[in-house]
Coordinates of C-alpha atoms and ligand atoms in Angstrom, one line a residue:
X1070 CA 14.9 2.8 -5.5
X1071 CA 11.5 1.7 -5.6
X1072 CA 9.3 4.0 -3.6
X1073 CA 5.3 3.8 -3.0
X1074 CA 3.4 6.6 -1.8
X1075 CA 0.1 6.1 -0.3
X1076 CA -2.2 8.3 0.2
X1077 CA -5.9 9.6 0.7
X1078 CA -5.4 12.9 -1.0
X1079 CA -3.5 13.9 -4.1
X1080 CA -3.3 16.9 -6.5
X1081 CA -4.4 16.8 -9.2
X1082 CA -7.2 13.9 -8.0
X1083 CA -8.0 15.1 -4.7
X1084 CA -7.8 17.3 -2.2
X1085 CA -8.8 19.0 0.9
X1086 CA -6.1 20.6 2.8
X1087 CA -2.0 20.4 2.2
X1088 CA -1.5 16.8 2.4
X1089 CA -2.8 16.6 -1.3
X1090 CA -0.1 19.5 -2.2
X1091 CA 2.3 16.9 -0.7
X1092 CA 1.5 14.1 -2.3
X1093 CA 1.3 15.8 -5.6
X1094 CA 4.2 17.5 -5.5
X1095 CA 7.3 15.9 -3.3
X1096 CA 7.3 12.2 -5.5
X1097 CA 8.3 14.7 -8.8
X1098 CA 11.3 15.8 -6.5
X1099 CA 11.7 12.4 -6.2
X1100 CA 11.4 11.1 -9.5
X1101 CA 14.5 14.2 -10.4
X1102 CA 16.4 12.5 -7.9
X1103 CA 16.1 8.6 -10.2
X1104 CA 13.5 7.1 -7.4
X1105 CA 10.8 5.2 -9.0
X1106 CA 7.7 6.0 -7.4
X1107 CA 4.5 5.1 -7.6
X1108 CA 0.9 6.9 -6.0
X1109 CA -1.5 4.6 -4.8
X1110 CA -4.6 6.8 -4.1
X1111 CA -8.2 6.1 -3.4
X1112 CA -10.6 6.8 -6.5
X1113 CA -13.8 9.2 -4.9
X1114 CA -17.1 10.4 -6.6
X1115 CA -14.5 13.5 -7.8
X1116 CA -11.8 12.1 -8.9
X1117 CA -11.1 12.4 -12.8
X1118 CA -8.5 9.5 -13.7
X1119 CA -7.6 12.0 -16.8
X1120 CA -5.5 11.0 -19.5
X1121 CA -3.5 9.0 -17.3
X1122 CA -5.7 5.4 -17.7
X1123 CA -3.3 2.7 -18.7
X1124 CA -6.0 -0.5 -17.5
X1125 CA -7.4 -1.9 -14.5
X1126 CA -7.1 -5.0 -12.9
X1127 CA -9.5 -6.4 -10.3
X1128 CA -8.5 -7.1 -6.4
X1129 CA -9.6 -9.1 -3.7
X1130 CA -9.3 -7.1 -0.3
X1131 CA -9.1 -9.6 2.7
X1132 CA -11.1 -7.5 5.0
X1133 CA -12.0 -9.6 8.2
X1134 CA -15.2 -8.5 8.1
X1135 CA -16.1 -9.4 4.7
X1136 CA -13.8 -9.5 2.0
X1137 CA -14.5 -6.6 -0.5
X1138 CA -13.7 -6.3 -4.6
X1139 CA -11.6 -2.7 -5.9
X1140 CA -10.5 -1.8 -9.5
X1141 CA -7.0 -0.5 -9.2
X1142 CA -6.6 1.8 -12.4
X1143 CA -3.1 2.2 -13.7
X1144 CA -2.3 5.2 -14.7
X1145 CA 0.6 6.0 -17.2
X1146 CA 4.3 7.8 -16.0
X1147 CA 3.6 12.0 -15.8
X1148 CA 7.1 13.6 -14.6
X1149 CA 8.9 10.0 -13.5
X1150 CA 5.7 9.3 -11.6
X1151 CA 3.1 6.5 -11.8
X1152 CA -0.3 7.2 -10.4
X1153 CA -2.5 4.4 -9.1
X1154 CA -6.1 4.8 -8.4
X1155 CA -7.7 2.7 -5.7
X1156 CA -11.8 2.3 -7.2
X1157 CA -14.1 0.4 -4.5
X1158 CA -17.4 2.3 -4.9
X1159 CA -18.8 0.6 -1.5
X1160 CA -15.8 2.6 0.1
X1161 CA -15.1 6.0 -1.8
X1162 CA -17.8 7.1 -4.3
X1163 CA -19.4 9.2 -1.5
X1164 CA -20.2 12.8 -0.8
X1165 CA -17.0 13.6 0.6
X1166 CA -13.5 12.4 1.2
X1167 CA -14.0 11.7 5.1
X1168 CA -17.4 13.1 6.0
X1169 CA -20.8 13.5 5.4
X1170 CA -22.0 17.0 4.0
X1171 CA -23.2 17.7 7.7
X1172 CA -19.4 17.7 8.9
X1173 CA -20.1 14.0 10.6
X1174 CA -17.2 11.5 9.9
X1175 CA -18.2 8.4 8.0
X1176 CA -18.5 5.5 10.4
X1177 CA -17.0 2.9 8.7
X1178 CA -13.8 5.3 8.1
X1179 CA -11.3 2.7 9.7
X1180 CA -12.9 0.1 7.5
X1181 CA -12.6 2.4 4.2
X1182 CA -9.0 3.0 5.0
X1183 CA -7.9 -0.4 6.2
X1184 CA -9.5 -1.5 3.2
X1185 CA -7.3 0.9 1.1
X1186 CA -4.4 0.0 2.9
X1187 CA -5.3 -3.7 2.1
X1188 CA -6.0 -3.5 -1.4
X1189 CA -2.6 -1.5 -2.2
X1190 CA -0.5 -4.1 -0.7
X1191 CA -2.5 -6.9 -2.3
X1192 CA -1.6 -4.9 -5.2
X1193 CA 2.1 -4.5 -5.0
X1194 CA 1.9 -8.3 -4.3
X1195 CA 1.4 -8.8 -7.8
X1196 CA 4.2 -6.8 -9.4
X1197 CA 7.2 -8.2 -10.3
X1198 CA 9.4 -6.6 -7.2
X1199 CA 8.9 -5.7 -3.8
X1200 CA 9.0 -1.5 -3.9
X1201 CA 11.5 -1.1 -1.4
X1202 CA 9.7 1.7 0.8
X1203 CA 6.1 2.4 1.5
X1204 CA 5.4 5.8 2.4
X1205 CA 2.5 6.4 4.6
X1206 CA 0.9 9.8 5.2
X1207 CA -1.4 10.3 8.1
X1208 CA -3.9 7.8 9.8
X1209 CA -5.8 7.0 7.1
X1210 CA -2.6 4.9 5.9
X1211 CA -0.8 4.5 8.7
X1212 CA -2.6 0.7 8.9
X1213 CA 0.1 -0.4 6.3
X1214 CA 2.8 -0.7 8.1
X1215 CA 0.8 -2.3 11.3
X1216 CA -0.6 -5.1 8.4
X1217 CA 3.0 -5.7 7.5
X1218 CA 4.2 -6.0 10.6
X1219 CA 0.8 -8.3 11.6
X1220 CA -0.9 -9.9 8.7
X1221 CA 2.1 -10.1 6.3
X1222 CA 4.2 -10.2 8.5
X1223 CA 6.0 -13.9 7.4
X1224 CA 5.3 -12.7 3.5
X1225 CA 8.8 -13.0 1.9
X1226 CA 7.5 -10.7 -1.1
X1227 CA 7.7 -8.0 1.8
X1228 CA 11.0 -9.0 3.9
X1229 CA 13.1 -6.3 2.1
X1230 CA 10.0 -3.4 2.0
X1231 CA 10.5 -0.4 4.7
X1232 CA 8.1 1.6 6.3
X1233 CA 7.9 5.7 6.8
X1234 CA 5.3 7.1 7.8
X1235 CA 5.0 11.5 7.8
X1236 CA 2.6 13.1 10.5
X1237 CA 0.9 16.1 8.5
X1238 CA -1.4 16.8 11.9
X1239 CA -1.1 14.9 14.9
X1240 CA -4.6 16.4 15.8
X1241 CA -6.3 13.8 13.7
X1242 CA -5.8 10.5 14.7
X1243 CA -8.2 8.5 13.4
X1244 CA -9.9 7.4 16.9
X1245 CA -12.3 4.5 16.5
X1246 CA -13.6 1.9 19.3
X1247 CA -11.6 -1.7 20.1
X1248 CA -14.2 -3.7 18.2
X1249 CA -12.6 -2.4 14.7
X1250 CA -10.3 -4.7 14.7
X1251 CA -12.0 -7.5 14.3
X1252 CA -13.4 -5.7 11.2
X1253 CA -10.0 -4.3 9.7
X1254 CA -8.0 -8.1 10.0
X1255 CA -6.1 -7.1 12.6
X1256 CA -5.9 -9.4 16.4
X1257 CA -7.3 -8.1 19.2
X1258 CA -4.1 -8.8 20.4
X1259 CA -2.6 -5.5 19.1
X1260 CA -5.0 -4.1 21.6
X1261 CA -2.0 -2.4 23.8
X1262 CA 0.0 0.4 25.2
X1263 CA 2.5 -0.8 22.4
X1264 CA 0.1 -1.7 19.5
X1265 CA -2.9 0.5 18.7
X1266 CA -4.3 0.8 22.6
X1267 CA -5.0 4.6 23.4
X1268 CA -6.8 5.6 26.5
X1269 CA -9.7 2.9 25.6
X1270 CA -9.6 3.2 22.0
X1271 CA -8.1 2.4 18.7
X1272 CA -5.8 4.9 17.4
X1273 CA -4.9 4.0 13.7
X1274 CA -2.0 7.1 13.5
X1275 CA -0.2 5.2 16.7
X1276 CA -0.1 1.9 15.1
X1277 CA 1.3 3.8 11.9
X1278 CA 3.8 5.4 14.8
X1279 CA 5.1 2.3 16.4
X1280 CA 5.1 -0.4 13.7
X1281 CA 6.6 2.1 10.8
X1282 CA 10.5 2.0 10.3
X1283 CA 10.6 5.9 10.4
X1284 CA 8.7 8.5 11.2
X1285 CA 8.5 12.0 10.0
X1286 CA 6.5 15.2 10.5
X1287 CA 6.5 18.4 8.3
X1288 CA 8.8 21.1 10.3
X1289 CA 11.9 20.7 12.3
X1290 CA 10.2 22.7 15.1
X1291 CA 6.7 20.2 15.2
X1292 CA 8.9 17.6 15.2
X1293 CA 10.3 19.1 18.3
X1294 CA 6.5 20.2 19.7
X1295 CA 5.0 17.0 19.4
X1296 CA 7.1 15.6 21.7
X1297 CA 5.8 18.0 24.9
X1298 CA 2.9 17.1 26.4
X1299 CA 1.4 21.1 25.0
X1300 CA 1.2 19.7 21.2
X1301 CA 1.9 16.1 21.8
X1302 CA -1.9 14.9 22.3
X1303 CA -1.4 12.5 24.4
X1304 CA 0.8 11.1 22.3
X1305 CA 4.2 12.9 23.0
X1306 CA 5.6 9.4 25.1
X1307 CA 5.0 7.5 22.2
X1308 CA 6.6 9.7 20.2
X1309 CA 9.6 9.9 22.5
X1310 CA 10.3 6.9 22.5
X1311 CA 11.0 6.2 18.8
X1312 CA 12.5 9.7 19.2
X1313 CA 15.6 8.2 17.0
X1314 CA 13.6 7.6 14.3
X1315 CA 11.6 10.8 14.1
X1316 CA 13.0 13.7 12.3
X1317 CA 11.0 17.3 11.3
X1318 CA 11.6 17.8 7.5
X1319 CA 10.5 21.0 5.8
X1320 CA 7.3 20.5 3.3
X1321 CA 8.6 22.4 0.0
X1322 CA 6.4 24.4 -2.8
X1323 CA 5.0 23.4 -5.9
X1324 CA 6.6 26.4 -7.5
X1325 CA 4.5 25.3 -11.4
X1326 CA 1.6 25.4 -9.3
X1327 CA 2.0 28.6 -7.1
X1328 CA 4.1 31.3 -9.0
X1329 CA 2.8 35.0 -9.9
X1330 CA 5.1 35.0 -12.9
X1331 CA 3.3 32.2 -14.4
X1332 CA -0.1 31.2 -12.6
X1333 CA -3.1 31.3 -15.0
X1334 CA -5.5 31.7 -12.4
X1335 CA -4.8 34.9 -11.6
X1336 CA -5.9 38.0 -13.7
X1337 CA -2.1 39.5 -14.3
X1338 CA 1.3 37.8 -13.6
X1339 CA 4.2 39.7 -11.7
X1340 CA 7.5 39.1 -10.3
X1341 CA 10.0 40.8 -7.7
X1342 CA 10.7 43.6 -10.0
X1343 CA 7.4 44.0 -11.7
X1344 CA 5.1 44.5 -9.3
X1345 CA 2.4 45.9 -11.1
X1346 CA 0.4 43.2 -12.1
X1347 CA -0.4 42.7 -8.1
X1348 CA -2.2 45.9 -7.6
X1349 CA -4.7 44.4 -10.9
X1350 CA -4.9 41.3 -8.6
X1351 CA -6.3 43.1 -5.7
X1352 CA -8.4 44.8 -8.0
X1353 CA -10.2 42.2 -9.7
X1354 CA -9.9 40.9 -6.0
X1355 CA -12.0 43.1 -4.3
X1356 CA -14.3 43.5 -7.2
X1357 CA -15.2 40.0 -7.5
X1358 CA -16.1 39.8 -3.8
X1359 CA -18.0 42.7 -4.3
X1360 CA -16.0 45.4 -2.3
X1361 CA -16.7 49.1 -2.4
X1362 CA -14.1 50.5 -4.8
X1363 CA -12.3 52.6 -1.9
X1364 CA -11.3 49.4 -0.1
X1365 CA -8.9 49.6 -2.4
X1366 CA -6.5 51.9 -1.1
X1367 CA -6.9 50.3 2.6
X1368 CA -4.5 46.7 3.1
X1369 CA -6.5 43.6 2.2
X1370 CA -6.1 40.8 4.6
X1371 CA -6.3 37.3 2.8
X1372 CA -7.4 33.7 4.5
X1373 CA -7.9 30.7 2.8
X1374 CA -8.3 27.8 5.1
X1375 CA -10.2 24.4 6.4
X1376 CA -12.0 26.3 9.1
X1377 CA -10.9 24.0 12.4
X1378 CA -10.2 24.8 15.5
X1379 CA -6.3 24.8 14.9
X1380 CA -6.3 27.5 12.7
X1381 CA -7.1 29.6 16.3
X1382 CA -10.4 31.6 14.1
X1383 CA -11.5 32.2 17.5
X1384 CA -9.0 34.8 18.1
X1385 CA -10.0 36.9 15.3
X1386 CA -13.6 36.4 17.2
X1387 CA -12.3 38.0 20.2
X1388 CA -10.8 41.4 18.3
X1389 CA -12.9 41.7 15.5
X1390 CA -14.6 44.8 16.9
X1391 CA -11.8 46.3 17.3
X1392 CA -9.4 44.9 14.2
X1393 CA -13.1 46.1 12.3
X1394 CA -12.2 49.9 13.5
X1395 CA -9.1 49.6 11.9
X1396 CA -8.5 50.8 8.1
X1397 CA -8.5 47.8 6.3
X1398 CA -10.2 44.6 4.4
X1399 CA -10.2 41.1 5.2
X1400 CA -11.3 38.5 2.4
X1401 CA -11.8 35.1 3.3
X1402 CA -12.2 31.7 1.9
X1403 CA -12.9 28.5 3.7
X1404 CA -14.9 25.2 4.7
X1405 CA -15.7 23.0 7.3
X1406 CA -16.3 23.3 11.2
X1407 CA -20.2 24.8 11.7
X1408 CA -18.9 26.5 14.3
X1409 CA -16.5 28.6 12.6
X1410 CA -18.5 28.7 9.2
X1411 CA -21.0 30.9 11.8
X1412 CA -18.7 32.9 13.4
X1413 CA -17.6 34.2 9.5
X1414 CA -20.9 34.4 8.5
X1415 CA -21.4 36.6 11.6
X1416 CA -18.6 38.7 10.7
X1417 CA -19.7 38.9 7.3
X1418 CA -23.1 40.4 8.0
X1419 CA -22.0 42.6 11.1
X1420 CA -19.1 44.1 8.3
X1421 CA -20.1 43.7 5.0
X1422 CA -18.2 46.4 3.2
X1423 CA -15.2 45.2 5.2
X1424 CA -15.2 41.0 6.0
X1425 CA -15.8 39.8 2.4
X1426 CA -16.4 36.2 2.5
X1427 CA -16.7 32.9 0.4
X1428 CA -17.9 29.8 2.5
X1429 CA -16.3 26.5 0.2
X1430 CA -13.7 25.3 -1.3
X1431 CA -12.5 26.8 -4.6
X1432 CA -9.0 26.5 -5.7
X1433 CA -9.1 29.2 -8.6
X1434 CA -10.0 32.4 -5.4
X1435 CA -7.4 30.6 -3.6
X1436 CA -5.0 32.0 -6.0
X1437 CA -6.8 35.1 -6.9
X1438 CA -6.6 35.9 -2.8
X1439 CA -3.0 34.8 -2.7
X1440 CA -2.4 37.0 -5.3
X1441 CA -4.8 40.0 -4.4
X1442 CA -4.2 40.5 -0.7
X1443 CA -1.7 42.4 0.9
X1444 CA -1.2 40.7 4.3
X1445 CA -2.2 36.8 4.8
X1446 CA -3.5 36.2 8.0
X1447 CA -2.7 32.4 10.0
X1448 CA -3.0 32.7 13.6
X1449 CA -3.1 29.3 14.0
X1450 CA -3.3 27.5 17.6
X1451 CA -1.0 25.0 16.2
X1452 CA 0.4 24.3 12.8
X1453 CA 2.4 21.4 11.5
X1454 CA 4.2 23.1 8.3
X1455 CA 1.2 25.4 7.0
X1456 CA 1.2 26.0 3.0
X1457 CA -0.9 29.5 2.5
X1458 CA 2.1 31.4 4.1
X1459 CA 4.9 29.7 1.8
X1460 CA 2.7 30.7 -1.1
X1461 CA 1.9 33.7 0.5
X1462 CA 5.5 34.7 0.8
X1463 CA 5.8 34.0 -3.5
X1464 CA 3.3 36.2 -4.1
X1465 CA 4.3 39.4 -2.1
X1466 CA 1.6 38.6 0.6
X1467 CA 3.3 39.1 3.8
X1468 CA 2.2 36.5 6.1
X1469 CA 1.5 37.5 9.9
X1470 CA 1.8 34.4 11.8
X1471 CA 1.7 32.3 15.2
X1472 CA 4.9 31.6 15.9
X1473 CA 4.2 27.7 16.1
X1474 CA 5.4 25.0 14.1
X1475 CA 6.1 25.2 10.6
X1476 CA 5.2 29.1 10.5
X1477 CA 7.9 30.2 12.9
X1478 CA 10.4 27.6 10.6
X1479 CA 9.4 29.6 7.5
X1480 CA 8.9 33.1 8.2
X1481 CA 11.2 35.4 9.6
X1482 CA 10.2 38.5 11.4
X1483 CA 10.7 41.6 10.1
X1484 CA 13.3 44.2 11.7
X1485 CA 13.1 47.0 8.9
X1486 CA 15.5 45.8 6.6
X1487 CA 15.4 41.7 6.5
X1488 CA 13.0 39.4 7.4
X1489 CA 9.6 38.2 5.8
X1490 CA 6.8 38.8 8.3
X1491 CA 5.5 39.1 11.1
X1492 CA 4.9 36.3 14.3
X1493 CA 3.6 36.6 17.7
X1494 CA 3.8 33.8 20.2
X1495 CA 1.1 33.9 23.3
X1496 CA -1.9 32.5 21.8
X1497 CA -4.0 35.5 22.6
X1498 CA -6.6 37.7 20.6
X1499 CA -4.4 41.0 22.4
X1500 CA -0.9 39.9 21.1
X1501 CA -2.7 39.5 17.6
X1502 CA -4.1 42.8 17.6
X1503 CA -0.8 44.0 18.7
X1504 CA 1.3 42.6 16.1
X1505 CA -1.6 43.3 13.2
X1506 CA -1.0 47.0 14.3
X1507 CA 2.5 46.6 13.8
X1508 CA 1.8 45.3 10.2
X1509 CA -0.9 47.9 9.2
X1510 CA 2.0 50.9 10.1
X1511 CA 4.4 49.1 8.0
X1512 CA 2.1 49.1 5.0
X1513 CA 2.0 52.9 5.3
X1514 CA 5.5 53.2 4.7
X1515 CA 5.7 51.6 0.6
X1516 CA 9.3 51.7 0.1
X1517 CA 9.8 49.8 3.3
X1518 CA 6.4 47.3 3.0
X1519 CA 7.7 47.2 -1.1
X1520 CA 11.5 45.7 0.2
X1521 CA 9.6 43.5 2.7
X1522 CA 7.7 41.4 -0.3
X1523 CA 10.7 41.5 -2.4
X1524 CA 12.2 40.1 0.5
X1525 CA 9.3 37.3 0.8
X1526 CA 9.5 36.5 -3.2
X1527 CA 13.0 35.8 -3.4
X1528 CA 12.8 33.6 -0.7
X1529 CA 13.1 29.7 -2.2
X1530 CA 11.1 27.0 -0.7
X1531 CA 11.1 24.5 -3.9
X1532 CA 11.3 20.9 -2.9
X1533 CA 14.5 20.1 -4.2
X1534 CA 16.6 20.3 -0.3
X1535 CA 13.7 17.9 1.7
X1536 CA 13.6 15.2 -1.7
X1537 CA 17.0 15.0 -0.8
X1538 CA 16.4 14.2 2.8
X1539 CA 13.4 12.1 2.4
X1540 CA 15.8 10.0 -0.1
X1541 CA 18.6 9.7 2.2
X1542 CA 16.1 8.3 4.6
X1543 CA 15.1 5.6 2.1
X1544 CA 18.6 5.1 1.6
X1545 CA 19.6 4.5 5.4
X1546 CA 16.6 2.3 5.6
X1547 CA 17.5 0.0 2.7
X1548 CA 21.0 -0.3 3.8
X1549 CA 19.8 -1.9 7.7
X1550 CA 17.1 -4.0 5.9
X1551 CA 19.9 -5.5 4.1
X1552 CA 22.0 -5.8 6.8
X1553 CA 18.7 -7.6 8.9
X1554 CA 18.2 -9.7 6.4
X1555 CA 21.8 -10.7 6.1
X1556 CA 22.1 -11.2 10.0
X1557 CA 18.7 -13.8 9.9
Ligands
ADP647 P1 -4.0 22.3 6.1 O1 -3.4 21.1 5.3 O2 -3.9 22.2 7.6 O3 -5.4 22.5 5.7 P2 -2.0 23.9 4.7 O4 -1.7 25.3 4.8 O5 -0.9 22.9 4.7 O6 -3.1 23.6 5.7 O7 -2.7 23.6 3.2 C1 -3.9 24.0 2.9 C2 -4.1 23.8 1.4 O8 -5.5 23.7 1.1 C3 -3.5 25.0 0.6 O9 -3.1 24.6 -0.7 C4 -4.8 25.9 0.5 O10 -4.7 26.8 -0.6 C5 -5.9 24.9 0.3 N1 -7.2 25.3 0.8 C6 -7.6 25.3 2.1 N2 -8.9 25.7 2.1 C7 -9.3 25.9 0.9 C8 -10.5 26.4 0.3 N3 -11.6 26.6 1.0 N4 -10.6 26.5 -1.1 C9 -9.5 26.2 -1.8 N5 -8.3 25.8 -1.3 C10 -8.2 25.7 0.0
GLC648 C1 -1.6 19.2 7.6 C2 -1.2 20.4 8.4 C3 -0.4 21.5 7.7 C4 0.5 20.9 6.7 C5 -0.1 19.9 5.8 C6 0.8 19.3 4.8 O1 -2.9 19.2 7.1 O2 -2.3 20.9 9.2 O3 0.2 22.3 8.6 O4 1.1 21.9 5.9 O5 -0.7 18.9 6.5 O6 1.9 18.6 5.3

């Protein structure tokens, strides 16, 4: 089948959190399983179009509020997949993907992305077929399948293209007020309960819920959460109701990109029954943050993380005293809210033998701590499918975990013999503490803490099993297209 991707982040273009891994990695699964598919992605200030530059071709984006012009570079196939790049300098050559340096969100963000959303379609309009499903990927393209249901909406080039859309976080909406619309081609008439409406404003990531052929999210148990009103966000009834068409499906693992046997970034490789080359990792770890030498016969702790308020930071506010008292290391890496940046920094000063930390975003120490710590630490307040702790498991770094979403699908808690890690449930700073104490006594015992990574390691979380059910949705949705356009 014919399957477009669109998206605002991609590996190897553009990234800042796991939708990027995503959208890098699941269309090669894809491609494996015969789909053609092609990435349509937006062109920032960053992104290097590499080798893959095959021409550009010059668009016309019908934007209501002024029509705008974007070069859409086509890249060459890499592993079955075409990568398209979206270049409208107006739009994305700016200082970040989504925000200002000063962690304000660009104004005109609905604009940018409608405009994306625009100039893809206009796009596909000119190829020789229809691609037979457009996959969406959070609010900043969720306005595709709202445009084809609105503005294209009597196209025939279109009548036989599907819609899915997959939630990564429900916790970003895109929020914007009713006047957009006039700006993004859209009627005010979609101003509703059942269009875009939501509680006085204009949420892009409903429209891309109720006007999309399918929806998905990233674990079986998020897809489940989002439906109470605890992790819904106001929009658990909406989500109900197309409760049919929603289904949780497992995010997978880049396993080229994130394997100790083989990762380049990291100063020695190991596997399962070499574990050697780890204890170099921490090593070079700790040196490189500039630890004292004895931290390393203490456990390191590892984060890497967007610092937001669903990553629950704040709990590790509330204990650090007392986790600080404790024998042990935590090295952290992460951008983003000021209020959390702070609270590290804080940390950082108050413990500087002991909270070794790197404010920003660097891909290369997000290995190096993958591979260097111990113990990975994601006590997150909510968490859709969460990457760090799938990697974490690959790399002997055993995760300890909220039991919440995609972290209690993936890790399994450890009774002695089996399991992976270690969860706790009440969202509380004690029943952190509590289980972290649990996890620093297992680490003194090394044949049982040695059984517990091997345990993590040969777990398998390659995308091959959720290609296959992302395909069989594009197959179920081709087959009631057909049958529509039969009936009519
Ligand atoms: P989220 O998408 O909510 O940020 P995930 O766990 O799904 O969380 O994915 C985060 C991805 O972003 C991982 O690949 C992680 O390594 C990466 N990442 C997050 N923060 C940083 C950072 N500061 N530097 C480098 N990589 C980061
Ligand atoms: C989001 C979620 C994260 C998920 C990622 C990729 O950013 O916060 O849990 O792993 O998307 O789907």
């Amino acid at each position: 089948m014919r399957i477009v991707f669109l998206a605002s982040e991609c590996v190897p273009f553009s990234k800042t959190g796991g939708l990027a891994d995503v959208a890098g990695a699941l269309p090669k699964d894809l491609a494996a399983l015969g789909h053609e598919v092609t990435v349509i992605i937006p062109r920032y200030r960053g992104t290097s179009p590499g080798a893959l530059l095959r021409g550009s071709e010059n668009i016309t984006i019908p934007l209501s509020g002024g029509f705008r012009f974007a070069g859409i570079e086509r890249g060459g196939v890499s592993k079955g997949v075409r990568h398209c790049l979206v270049a409208c300098d107006e739009f994305f050559d700016r200082e970040g993907l989504y925000q200002a340096k000063d962690g304000s969100d660009f104004p005109d963000n609905a604009i940018r992305f409608g405009g994306f959303c625009l100039a893809a379609l206009e796009f596909l309009k000119r190829q020789p077929h229809p691609p037979q499903v457009i996959h969406c990927h959070d609010w900043q393209t969720s306005l595709a399948p709202v445009y084809l249901r609105s503005l294209y909406a009597r196209d025939p080039f279109f009548r036989s293209t599907a819609t899915v859309l997959t939630i990564h976080n429900l916790g970003y909406p895109g929020l914007f007020a009713p006047d957009i619309l006039s700006q993004i081609s859209l009627d005010s008439r979609l101003f509703t309960v059942d269009g875009l409406e939501f509680f006085g404003k204009v949420n892009l990531l409903k429209g891309g819920i109720n006007f999309s052929d399918y929806i998905t999210t990233v674990s079986k148990k998020y897809a489940a959460e989002i439906q109470t009103p605890e992790f819904g966000q106001g929009m658990d009834g909406v989500l109900r109701k197309r409760a049919s068409h929603l289904q949780g499906i497992l995010n997978g693992v880049d396993y080229h990109a994130w394997n100790p046997a083989t990762d380049q970034l990291i100063p020695a490789r190991y596997t399962p029954a070499k574990l050697g080359g780890k204890k170099t990792c921490k090593k070079e770890l700790l040196a490189k943050m500039g630890a004292p030498a004895a931290n390393l016969d203490q456990p390191t702790l590892g984060i890497v993380s967007r610092f937001a308020k669903q990553k629950g930071f704040d709990l590790i506010a509330q204990v650090a005293d007392e986790l600080m008292k404790e024998d042990l290391s935590i090295v952290a890496l992460g951008t983003g809210e000021p209020e959390y940046e702070i609270l590290f920094r804080r940390l950082a000063a108050e413990f500087p033998e002991k909270f070794l930390l790197k404010v920003g975003y660097d891909n290369e120490l997000a290995h190096q701590i993958e591979a260097g710590a111990d113990m990975f630490l994601m006590p997150s307040r909510y968490e859709p499918c969460g990457l760090n702790q799938i990697y974490s498991l690959k790399y002997g770094t055993v995760p300890v975990v909220r039991a919440t979403g995609g972290l209690d699908d993936t890790i399994e808690e450890f009774d002695g013999t089996e399991g992976t890690g270690f969860k706790f449930s009440e969202y509380s700073a004690t029943a952190l503490l509590a289980v972290l104490r649990k996890a620093l006594a297992t680490y003194r015992d090394k044949i049982t803490w040695t059984r517990l990574q091997q345990n993590g390691m040969q777990k398998d979380f390659s995308w091959t099993v959720s290609a296959k059910a992302y395909s069989a949705i594009y197959v179920k949705l081709q087959e009631e297209t057909a049958k529509t356009i039969a009936a009519s």
